[in-house]
Coordinates of C-alpha atoms in Angstrom, one line a residue:
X1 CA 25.9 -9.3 9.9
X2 CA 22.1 -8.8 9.2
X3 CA 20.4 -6.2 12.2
X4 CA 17.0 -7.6 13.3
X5 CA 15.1 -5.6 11.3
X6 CA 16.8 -6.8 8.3
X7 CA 16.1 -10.6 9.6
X8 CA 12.7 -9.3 10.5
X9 CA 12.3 -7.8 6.4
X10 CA 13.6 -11.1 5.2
X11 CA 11.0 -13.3 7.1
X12 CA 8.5 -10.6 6.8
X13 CA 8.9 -10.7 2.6
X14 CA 9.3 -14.2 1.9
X15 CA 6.1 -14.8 2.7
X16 CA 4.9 -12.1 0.4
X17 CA 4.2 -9.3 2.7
X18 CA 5.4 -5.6 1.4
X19 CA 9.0 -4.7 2.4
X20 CA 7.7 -1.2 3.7
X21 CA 5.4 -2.4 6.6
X22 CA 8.3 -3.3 8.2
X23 CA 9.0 0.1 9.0
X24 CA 6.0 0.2 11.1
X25 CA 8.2 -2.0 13.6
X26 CA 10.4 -0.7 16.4
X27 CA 12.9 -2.7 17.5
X28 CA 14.6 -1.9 20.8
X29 CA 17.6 -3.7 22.5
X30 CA 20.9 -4.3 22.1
X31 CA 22.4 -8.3 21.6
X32 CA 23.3 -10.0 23.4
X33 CA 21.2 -10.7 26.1
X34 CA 22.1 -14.4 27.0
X35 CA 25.0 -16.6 26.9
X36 CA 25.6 -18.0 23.4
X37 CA 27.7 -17.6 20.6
X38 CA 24.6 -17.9 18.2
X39 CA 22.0 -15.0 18.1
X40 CA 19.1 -16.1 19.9
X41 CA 17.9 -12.8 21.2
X42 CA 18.0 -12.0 17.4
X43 CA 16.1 -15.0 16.8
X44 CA 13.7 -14.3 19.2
X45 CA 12.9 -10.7 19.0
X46 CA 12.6 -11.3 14.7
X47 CA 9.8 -14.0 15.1
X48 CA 8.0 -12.7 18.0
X49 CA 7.7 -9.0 15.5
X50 CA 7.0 -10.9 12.3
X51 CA 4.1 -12.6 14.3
X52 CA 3.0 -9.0 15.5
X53 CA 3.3 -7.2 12.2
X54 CA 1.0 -10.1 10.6
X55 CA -1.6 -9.5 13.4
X56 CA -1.2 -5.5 12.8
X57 CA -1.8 -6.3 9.1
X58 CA -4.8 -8.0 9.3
X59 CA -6.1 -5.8 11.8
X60 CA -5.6 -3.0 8.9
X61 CA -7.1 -5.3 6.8
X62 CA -10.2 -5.6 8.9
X63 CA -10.7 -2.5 10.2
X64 CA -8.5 0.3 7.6
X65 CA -6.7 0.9 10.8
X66 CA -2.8 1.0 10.9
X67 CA -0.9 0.4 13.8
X68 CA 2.4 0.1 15.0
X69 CA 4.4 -3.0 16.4
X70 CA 7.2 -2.3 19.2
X71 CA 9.3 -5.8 20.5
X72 CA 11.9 -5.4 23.0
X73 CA 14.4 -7.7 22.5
X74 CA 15.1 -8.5 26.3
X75 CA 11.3 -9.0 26.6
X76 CA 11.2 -11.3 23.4
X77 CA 14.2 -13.3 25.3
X78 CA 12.5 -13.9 28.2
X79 CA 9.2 -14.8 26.4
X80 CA 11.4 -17.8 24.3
X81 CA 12.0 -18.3 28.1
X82 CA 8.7 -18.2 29.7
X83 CA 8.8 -21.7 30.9
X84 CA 11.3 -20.9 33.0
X85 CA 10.0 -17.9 34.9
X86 CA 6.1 -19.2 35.3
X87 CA 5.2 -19.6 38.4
X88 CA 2.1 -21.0 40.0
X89 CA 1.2 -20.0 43.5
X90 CA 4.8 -18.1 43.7
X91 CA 6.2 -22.0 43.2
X92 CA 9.0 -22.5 40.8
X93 CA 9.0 -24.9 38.3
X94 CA 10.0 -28.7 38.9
X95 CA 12.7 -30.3 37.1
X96 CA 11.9 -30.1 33.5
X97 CA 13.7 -33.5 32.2
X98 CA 13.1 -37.3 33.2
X99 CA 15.4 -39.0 34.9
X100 CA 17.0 -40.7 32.2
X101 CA 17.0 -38.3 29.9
X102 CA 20.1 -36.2 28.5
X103 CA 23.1 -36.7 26.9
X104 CA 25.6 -40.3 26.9
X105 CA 28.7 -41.7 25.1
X106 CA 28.2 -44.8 23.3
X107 CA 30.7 -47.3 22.6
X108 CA 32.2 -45.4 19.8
X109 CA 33.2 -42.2 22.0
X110 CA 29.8 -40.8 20.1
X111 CA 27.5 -38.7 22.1
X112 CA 23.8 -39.3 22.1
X113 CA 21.0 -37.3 23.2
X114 CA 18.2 -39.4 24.5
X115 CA 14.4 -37.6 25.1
X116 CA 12.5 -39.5 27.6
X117 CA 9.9 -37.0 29.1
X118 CA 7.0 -39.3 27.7
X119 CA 6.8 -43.0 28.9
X120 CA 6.5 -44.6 25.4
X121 CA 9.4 -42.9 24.3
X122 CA 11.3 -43.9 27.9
X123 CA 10.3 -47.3 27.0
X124 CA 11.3 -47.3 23.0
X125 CA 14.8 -46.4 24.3
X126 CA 15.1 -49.4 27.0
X127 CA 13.8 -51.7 24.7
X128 CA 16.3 -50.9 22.7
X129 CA 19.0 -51.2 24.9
X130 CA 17.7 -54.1 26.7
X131 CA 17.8 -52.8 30.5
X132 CA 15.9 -51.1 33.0
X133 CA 15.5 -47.0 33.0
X134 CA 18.1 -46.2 35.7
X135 CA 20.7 -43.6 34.3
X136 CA 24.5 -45.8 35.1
X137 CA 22.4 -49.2 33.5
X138 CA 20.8 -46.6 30.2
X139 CA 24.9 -45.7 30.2
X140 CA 26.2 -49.5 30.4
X141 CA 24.0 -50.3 27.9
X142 CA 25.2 -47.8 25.2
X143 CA 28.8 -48.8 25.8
X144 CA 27.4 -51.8 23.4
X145 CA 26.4 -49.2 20.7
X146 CA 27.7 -47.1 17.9
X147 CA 26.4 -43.7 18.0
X148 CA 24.6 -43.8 14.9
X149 CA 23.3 -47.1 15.0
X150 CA 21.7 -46.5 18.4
X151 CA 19.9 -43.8 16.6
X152 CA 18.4 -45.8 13.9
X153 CA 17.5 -48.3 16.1
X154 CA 15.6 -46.1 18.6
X155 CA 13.9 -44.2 15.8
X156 CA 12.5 -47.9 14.5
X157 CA 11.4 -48.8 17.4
X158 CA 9.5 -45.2 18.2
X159 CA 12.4 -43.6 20.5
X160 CA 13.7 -40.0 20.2
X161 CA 17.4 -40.0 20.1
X162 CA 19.8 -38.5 18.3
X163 CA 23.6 -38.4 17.8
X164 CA 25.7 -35.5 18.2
X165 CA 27.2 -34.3 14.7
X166 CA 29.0 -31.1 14.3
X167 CA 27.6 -28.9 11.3
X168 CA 29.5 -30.4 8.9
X169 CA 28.8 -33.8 9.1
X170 CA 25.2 -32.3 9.5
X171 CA 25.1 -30.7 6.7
X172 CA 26.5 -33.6 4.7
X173 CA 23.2 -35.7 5.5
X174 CA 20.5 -35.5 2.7
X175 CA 18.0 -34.1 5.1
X176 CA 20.1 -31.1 5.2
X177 CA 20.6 -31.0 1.8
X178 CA 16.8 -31.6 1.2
X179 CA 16.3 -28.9 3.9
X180 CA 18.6 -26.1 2.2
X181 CA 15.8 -26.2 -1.1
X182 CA 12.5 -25.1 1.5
X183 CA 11.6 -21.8 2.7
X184 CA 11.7 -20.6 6.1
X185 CA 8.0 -20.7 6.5
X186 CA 6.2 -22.6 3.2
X187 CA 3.1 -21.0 2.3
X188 CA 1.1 -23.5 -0.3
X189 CA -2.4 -23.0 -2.1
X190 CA -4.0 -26.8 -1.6
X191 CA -7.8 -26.4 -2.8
X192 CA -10.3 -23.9 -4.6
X193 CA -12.8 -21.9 -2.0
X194 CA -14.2 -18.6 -2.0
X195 CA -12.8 -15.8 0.1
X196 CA -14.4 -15.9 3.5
X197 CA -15.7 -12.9 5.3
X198 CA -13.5 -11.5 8.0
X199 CA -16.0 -11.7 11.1
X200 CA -17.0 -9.0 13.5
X201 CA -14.6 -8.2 16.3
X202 CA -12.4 -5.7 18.1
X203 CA -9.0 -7.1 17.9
X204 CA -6.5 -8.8 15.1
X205 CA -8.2 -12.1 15.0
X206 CA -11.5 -11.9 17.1
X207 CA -14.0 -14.5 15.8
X208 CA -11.8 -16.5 13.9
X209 CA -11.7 -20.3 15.4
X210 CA -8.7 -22.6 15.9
X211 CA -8.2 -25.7 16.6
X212 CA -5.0 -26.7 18.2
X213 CA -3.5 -30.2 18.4
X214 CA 0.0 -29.9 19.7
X215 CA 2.1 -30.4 22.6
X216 CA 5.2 -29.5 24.4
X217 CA 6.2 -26.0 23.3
X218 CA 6.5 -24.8 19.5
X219 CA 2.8 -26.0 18.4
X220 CA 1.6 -24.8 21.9
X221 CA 3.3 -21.3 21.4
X222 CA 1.4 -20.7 18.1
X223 CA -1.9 -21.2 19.9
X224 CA -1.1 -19.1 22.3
X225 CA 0.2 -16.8 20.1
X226 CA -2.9 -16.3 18.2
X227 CA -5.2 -16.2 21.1
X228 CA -3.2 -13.1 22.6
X229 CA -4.4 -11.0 19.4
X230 CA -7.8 -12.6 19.9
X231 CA -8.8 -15.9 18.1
X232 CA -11.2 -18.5 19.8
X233 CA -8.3 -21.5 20.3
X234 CA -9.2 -24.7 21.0
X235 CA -6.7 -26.8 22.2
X236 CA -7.4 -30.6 21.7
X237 CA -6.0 -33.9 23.4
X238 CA -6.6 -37.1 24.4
X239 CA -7.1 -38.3 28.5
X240 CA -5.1 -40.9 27.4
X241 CA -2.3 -38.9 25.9
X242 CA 1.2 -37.7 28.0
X243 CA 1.6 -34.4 29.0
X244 CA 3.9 -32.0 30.7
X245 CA 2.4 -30.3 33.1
X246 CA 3.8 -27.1 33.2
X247 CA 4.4 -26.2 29.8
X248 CA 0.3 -27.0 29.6
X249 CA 0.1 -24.5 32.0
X250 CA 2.6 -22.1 30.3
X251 CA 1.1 -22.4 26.8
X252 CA -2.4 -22.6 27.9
X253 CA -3.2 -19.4 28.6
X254 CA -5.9 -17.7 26.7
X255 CA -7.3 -21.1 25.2
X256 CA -10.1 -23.5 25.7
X257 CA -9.0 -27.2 26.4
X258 CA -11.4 -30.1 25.3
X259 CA -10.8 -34.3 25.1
X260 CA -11.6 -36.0 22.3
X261 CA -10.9 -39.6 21.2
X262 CA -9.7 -39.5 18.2
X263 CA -9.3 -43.3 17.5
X264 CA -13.1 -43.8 17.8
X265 CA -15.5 -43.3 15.8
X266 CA -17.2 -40.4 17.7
X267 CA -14.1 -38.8 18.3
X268 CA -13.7 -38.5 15.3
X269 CA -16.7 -37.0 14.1
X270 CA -16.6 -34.5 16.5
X271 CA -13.1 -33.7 15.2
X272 CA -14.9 -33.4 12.2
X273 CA -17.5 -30.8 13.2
X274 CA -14.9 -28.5 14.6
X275 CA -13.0 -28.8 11.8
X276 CA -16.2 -27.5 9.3
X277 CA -16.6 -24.1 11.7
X278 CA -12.5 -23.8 12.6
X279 CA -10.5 -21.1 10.0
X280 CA -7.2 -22.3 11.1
X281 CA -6.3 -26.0 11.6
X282 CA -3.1 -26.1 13.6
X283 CA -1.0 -29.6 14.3
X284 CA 2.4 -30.9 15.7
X285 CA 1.9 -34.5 16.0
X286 CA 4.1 -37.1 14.4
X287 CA 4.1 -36.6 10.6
X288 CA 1.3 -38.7 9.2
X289 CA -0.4 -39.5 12.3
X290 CA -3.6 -37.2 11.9
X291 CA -3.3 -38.3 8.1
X292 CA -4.5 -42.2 9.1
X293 CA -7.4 -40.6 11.1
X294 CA -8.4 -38.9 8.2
X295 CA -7.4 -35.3 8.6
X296 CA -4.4 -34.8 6.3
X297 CA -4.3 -31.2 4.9
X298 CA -6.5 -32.5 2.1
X299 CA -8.7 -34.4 3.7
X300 CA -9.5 -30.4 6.0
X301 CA -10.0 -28.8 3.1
X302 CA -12.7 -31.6 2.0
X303 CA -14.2 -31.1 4.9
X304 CA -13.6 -27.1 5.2
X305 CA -12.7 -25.4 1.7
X306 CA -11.0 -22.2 2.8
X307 CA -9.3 -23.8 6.0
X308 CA -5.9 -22.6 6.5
X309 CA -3.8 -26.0 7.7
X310 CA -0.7 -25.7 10.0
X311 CA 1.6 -28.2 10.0
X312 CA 5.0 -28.3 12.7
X313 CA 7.8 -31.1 12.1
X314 CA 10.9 -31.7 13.5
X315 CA 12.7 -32.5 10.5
X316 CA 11.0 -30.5 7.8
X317 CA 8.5 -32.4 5.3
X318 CA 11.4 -33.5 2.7
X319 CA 13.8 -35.6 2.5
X320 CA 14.8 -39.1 4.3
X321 CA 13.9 -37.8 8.0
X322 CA 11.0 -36.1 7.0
X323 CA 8.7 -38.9 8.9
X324 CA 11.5 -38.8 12.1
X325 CA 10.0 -37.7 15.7
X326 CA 12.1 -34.9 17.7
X327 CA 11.9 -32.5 20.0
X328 CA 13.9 -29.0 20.4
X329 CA 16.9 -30.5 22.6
X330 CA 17.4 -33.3 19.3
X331 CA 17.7 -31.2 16.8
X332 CA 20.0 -28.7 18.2
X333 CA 22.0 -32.0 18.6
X334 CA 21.1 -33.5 15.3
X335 CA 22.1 -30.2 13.2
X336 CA 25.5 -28.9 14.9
X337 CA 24.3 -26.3 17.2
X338 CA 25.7 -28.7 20.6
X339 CA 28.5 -29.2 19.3
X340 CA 29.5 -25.7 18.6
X341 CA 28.2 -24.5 21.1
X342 CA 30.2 -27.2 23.3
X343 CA 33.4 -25.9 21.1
X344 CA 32.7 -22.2 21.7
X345 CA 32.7 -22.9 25.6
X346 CA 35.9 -25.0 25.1
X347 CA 33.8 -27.8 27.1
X348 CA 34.0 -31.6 25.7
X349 CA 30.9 -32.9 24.6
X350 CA 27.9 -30.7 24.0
X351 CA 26.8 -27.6 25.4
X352 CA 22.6 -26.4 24.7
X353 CA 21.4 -23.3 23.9
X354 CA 20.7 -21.1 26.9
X355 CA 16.8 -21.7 25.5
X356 CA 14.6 -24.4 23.6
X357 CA 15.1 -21.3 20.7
X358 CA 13.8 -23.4 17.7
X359 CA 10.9 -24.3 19.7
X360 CA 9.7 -20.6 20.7
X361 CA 10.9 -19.5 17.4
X362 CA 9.6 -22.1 15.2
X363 CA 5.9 -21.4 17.5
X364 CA 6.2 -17.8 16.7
X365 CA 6.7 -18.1 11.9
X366 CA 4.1 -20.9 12.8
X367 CA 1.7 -18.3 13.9
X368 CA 3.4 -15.8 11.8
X369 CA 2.5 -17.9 8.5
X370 CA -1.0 -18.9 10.0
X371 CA -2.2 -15.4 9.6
X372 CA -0.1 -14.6 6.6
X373 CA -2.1 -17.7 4.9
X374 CA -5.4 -16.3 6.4
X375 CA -5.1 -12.8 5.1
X376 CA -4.2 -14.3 1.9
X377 CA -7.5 -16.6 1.8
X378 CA -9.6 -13.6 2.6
X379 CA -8.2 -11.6 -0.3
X380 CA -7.9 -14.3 -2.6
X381 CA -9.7 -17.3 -1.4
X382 CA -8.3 -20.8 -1.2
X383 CA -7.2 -23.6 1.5
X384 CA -4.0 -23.2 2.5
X385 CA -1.2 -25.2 3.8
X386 CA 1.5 -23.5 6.1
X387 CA 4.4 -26.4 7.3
X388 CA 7.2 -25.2 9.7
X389 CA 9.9 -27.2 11.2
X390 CA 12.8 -27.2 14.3
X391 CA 15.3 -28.6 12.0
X392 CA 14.8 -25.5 8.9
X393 CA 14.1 -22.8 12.2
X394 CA 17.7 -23.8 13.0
X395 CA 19.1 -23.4 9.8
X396 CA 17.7 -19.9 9.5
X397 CA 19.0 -19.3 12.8
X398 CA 22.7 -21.2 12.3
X399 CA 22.6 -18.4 8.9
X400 CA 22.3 -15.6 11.2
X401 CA 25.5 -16.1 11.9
X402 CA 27.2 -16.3 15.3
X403 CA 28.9 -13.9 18.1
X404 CA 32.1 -13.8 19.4
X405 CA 32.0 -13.5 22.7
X406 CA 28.3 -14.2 22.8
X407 CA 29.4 -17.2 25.9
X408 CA 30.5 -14.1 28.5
X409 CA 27.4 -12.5 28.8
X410 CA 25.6 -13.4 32.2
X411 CA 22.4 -15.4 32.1
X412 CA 18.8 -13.7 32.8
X413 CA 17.6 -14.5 36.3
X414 CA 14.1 -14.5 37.4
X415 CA 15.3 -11.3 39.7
X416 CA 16.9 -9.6 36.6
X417 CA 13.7 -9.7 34.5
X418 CA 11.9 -6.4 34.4
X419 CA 8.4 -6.1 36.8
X420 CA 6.6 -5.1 33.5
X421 CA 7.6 -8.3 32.0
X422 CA 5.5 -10.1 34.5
X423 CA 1.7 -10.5 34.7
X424 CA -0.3 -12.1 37.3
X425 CA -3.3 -13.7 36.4
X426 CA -5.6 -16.5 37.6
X427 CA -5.7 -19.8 36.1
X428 CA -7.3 -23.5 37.1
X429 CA -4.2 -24.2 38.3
X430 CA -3.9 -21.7 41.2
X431 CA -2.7 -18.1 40.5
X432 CA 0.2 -17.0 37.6
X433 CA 3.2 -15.0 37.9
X434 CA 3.8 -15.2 34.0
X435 CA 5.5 -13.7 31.0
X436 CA 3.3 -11.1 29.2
X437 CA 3.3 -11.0 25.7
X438 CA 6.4 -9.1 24.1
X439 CA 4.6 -7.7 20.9
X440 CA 3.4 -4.4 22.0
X441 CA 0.9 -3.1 19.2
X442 CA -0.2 0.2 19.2
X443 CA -4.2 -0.1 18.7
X444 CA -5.1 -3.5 19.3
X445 CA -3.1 -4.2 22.6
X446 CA -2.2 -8.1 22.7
X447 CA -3.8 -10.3 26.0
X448 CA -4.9 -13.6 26.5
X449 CA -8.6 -13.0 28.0
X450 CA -9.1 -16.4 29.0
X451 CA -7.2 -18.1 32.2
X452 CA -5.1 -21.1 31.5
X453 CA -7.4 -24.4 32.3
X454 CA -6.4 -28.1 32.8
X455 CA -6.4 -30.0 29.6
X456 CA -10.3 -31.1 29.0
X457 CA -11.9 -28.4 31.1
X458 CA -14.3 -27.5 28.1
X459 CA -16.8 -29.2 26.3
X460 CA -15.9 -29.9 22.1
X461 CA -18.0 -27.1 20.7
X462 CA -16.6 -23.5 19.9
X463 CA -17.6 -20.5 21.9
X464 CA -20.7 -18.3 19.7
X465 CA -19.8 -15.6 17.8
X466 CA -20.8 -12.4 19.8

């Protein structure tokens, strides 16, 4: 079994960093630190350090300055956590799923995993099933269904569902199969620019601009990720468009928020002018979606030659589910992990990971191959396309291999977390208790200087460059 600093070498190298900077990292902690038989700690303390060593890199690229990276592992833990332990005015968080949301048996014996959080997907999956969104009718309803064909059905009609398989019959699929030929994290050359100029600034990535459209929790981590080492982030949404309140909070700090339309025509253009000043282009939306609006990866580095383009999917960008919606709880249904976990526990049915770990994770390579593309287009010049997914995060993670008696260990309560782990900081929403930042780097210490905001707080224009 691989030790995290040899997971850490692999991620760090198959993007094309040197295998010795990875001795710059200190990894501390002993697995495991939650209850699971798959190594999540691992997983999270790997990603959180391969996003620090890229920041320390380019920081030595910038200024000739080395540095070292320390990650706890119990800290990283707790940060693929933070949604949990946030708290706003010393309030805990509400319930985190909709009331008809969760896991049901459908006629077959199948389970199914229904995601209702937004109201268009609460609604695909009632249409679907013909009947009103009250948990026992949502349950009568599937008693009518085969597993699978509830699935295909709910996708067609925009739902996000998705049937329990074990890993075998997951990895029988051609999306796995189509999965098992990409990289962890796919680094990709899309256009001819010029190297551009790393601006002035005292920290990793001070002055460069990004613009974030995502939501929920992987694309949202990225952000935030690169706004603790000190890029100008600019989350973007829609008033019109659902949110979850307190993961906006969560993943909000140290970014600007702005509106923008982006079905009109002004919207639009003013997409467009952020886009010509942004260096990093960062999305999670429904695969093809930004595409019909006219800001595919191509069309970004029309408009900006030299952008570096993020893209997060749930399924990966081959194969037959490449254009499928999900979120974290679906595919660690979809791919196997519920049911072994579920088997691990000796508990029918499925059992979750003790944290939405291919969210956090997949956030952390995203930001992770964001500044690995970046450093590359300042040496080499370029646009760049970096594309993550849930679905090949959990393969790397399901490789990792699992733990024997990973289930026995107790789970991290809010009183068992460390003080240090903790920041308080004000926000628009009233004042944090929050999870700091896990990736401790020696020169260029990692904080988010701006407070978390609600969504539109800021005009569409990027901060100057002082």
């Amino acid at each position: 079994m691989q030790s995290p600093a040899d997971i850490l070498k692999d991620i760090w190298t198959s993007a094309g960093g040197e295998a010795a900077v990875v001795e710059r990292v200190r990894l501390s902690g002993e697995e495991p630190q939650i209850p699971s038989s798959f190594r999540v700690a691992a997983a999270a303390q790997a990603s959180v350090a391969a996003a620090g060593l890229a920041a320390a890199e380019i920081w030595k690229l910038r200024a000739g300055e080395a540095q070292d990276v320390i990650v706890d592992m119990r800290h990283a833990v707790v940060e693929c956590r933070s949604e949990r332990y946030l708290r706003v005015d010393d309030k805990p968080p509400p319930p985190a799923w909709d009331a008809i949301a969760g896991i049901y048996k459908a006629g077959d014996g199948r389970f199914v995993r229904c995601h209702t959080n937004f109201p268009h997907h609460r609604d695909a999956v009632c249409k679907v099933l013909g009947c009103e969104a009250e948990r026992e009718k949502v349950q009568a309803a599937l008693m009518q269904w085969k597993g699978e064909d509830f699935e295909t059905a709910a996708h067609a009609a925009g739902g996000v569902v998705a049937l329990m398989r074990s890993y075998d019959e997951w990895m029988a699929l051609p999306q796995a199969r189509a999965l098992a030929e990409l990289p962890l994290v796919s680094i990709e050359k899309i256009g001819e620019a010029s190297p551009k100029p790393w601006p002035k600034g005292d920290r990793p990535l001070a002055g460069l601009r990004v613009l974030d459209l995502s939501r929920v929790i992987a694309g949202p981590v990225a952000g935030r990720t690169l706004a603790v080492h000190g890029a100008d982030v600019l989350l973007v949404s829609g008033p019109e468009l659902p949110a979850i309140p307190w993961l906006t909070i969560d993943t909000g700090r140290g970014k600007l928020t702005t509106f923008i339309e982006l079905k009109s025509d002004a919207g639009r253009k003013q997409l467009r002018a952020l886009l010509a000043e942004a260096d990093i282009f960062s999305q999670g939306y429904r695969p093809r979606s930004l595409a019909t609006l006219g800001f595919a990866p191509e069309d970004a580095a029309r408009i900006n030659p030299g952008i570096v383009y993020v893209t997060l999917s749930a399924y990966g960008h081959a194969g037959p589910w490449a254009e499928r919606r999900g979120f974290d709880s679906l595919a660690q249904t979809a791919t196997g992990f519920n049911h072994a976990e579920g088997q691990a526990a000796e508990v029918e049915g499925p059992k979750e990971l003790p944290a939405q770990m291919l969210d956090h994770a997949t956030g952390y390579l995203m930001a992770f191959g964001a500044m690995m593309a970046k450093a590359r287009q300042a040496r080499e010049g370029g646009s760049w396309h970096v594309r993550v997914s849930l679905a090949q995060t959990g393969r790397w993670l399901w490789n990792l291999g699992r733990l024997a008696d990973g289930l026995k260990t107790p789970d991290l309560t809010g009183a068992a977390i460390h003080p240090a782990f903790i920041k308080t900081m004000p926000s628009g929403f009233g004042t944090l208790k929050a999870v700091s930042h896990s990736a401790m780097l020696s020169k260029t210490p990692a904080d988010w200087l701006r407070p978390a905001m609600p969504l539109g707080s800021h005009p569409p224009e990027w901060p100057s460059l002082s």
